[in-house]
Short mmCIF file of C-alpha atoms in Angstrom, two decimals:
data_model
loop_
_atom_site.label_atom_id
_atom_site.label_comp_id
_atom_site.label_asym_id
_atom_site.label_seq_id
_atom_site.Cartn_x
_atom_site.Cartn_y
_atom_site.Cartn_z
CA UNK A 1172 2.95 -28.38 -1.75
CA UNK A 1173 -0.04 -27.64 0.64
CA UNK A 1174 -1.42 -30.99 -0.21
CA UNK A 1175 1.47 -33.18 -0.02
CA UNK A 1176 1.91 -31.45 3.33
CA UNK A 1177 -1.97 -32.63 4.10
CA UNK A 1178 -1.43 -36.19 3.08
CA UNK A 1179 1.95 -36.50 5.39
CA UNK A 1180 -0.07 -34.92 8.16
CA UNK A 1181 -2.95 -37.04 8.19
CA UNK A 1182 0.04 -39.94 7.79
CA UNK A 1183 0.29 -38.37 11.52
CA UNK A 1184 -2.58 -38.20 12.40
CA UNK A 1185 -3.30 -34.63 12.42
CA UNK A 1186 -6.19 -32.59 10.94
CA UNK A 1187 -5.60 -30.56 7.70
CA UNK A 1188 -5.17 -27.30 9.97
CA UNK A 1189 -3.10 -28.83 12.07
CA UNK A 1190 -0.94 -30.11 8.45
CA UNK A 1191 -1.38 -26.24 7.12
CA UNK A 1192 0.02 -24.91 10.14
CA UNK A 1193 3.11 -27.23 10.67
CA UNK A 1194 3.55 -25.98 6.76
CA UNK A 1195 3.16 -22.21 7.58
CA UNK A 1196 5.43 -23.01 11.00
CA UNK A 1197 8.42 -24.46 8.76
CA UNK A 1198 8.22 -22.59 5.86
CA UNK A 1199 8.71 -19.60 7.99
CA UNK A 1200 11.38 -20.84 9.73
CA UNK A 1201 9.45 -20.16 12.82
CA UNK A 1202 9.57 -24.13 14.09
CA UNK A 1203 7.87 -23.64 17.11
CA UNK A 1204 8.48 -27.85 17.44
CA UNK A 1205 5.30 -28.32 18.61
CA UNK A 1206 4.38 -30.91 15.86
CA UNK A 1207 6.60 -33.59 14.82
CA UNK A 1208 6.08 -35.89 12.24
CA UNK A 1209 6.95 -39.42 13.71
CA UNK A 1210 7.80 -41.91 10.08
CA UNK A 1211 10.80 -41.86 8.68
CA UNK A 1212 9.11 -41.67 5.47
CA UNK A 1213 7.52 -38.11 6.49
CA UNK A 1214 10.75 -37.21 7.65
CA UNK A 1215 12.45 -37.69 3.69
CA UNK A 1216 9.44 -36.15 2.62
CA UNK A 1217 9.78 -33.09 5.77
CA UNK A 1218 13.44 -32.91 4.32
CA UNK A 1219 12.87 -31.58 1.03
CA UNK A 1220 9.71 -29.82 1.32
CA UNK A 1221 11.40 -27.48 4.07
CA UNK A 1222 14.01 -26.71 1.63
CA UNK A 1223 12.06 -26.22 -1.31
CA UNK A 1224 9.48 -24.34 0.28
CA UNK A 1225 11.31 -22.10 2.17
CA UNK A 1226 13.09 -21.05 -0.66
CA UNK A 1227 10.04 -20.52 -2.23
CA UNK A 1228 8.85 -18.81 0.73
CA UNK A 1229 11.71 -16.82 0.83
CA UNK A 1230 11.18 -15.90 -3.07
CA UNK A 1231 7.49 -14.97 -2.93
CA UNK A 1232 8.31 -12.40 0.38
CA UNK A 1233 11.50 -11.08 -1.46
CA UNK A 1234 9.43 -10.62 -4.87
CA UNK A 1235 6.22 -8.65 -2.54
CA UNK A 1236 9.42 -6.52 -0.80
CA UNK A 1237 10.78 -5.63 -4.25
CA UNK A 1238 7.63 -4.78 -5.55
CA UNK A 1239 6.87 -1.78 -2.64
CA UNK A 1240 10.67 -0.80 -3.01
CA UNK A 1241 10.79 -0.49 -6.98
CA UNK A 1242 7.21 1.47 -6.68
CA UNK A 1243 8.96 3.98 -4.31
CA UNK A 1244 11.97 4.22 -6.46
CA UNK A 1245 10.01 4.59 -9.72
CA UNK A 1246 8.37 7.55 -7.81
CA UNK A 1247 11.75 9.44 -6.67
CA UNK A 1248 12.38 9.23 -9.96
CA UNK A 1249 9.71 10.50 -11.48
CA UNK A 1250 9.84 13.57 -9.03
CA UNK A 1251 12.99 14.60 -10.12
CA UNK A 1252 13.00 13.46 -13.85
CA UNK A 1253 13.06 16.97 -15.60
CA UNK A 1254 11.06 15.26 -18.77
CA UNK A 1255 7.80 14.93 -16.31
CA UNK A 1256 8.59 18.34 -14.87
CA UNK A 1257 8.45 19.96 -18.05
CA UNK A 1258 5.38 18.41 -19.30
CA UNK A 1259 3.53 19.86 -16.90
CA UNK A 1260 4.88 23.49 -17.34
CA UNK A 1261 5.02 23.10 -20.96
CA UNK A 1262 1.31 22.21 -20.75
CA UNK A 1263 0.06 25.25 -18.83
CA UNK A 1264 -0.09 28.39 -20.25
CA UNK A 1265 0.11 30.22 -17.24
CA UNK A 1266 1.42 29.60 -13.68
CA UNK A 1267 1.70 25.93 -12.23
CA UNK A 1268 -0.57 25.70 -9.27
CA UNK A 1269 0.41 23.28 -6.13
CA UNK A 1270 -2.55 21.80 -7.07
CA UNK A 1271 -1.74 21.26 -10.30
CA UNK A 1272 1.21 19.83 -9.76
CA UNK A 1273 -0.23 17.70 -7.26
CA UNK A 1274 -2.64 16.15 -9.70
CA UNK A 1275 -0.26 15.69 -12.35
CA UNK A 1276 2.20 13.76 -10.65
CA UNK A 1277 -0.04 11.27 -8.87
CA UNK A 1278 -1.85 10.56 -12.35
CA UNK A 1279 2.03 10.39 -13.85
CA UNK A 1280 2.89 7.97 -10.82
CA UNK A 1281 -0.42 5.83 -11.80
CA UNK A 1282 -1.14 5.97 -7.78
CA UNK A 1283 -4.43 7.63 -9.56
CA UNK A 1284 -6.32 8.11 -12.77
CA UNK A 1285 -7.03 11.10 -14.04
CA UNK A 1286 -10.62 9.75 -13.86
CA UNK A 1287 -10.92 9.94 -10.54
CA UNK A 1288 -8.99 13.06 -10.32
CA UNK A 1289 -11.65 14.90 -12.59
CA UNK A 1290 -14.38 12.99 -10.14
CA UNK A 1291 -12.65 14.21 -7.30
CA UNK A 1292 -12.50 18.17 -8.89
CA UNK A 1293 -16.13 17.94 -10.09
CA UNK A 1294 -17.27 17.24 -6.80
CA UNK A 1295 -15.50 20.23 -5.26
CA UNK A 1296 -16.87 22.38 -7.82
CA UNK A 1297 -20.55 20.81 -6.73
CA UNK A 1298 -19.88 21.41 -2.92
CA UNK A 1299 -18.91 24.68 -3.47
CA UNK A 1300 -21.30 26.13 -5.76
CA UNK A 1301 -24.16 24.41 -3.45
CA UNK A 1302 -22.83 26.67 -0.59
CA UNK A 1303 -22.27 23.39 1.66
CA UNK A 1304 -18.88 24.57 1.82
CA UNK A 1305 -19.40 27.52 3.93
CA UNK A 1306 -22.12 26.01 5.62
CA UNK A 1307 -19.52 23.46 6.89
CA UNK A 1308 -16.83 26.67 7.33
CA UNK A 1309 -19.85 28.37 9.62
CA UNK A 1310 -20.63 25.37 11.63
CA UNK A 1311 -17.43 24.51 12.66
CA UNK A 1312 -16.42 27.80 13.49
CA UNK A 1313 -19.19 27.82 16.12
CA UNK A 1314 -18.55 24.69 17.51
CA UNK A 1315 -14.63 24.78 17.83
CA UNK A 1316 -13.65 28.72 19.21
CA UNK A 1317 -10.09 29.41 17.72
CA UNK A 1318 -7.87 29.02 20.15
CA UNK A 1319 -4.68 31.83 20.25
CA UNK A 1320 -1.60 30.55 20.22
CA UNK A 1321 -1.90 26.88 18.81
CA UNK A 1322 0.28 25.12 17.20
CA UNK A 1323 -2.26 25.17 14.26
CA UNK A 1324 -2.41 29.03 13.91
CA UNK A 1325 1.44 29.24 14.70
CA UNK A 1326 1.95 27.34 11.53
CA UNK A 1327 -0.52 28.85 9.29
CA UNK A 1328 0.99 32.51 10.42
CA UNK A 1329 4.59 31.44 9.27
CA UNK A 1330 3.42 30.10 5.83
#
């Protein structure tokens, strides 16, 4: 479509961004008006191409829309779908940590791979047993006093 769109705008005389963006204009159904196309052959041509490719348009933006809707849905879902749930505490011998249940659901939601979340808990184990950890913990404790009465230590005092 993009290059029938070129040829019928160099039929105008414009350049191929100036064809691209009369494209992008009508497709959108923005039609600023700015460009016009001046044969009545471009015009039967203008015609059809708006309808057909703002329906396609229209079908490629709906599709990208569905696709972030149906990922949200699939996750409710998966929250509350007591098989997942009782995976997890069927897998554990002991207590569920949050944590645990963290990691479990974001690998069962493929948002990550358990890969990356046994990266993620090696390099915690690394930090801490290198003592960086309460290096950090000391440092910023010196450079940011606790302040009495923030919102921050409000919170943490009613969990």
């Amino acid at each position: 479509m993009a290059s029938h769109s070129s040829s019928h705008g160099h039929e105008q005389g414009w350049s191929t961004v100036d064809a691209l963006y009369f494209s992008a204009v009508s497709l959108t159904t923005v039609g600023y008006g700015d460009l016009k196309m001046e044969n009545s052959s471009s015009r039967v041509f203008s015609i059809f191409y708006v309808l057909l490719g703002t329906l396609m348009t229209a079908f490629f933006l709906g599709t990208i829309a569905e696709t972030f809707v149906s990922s949200r849905e699939q996750l409710i879902t998966m929250l509350y779908d007591s098989g997942c749930n009782q995976r997890l505490w069927n897998s554990n011998q002991t207590q569920v940590s949050e944590a645990e249940y963290l990691e479990h659901m974001l690998v069962e939601s493929g948002r990550v791979d358990q890969e990356t979340m046994d990266e993620i808990k090696h390099r915690w184990v690394q930090l801490h047993k290198s003592g960086i950890v309460t290096r950090y913990k000391t440092n910023s404790n010196q450079t940011q006093p606790k302040l009495h009465g923030s919102t921050t230590a409000n919170a943490a005092d009613k969990v």
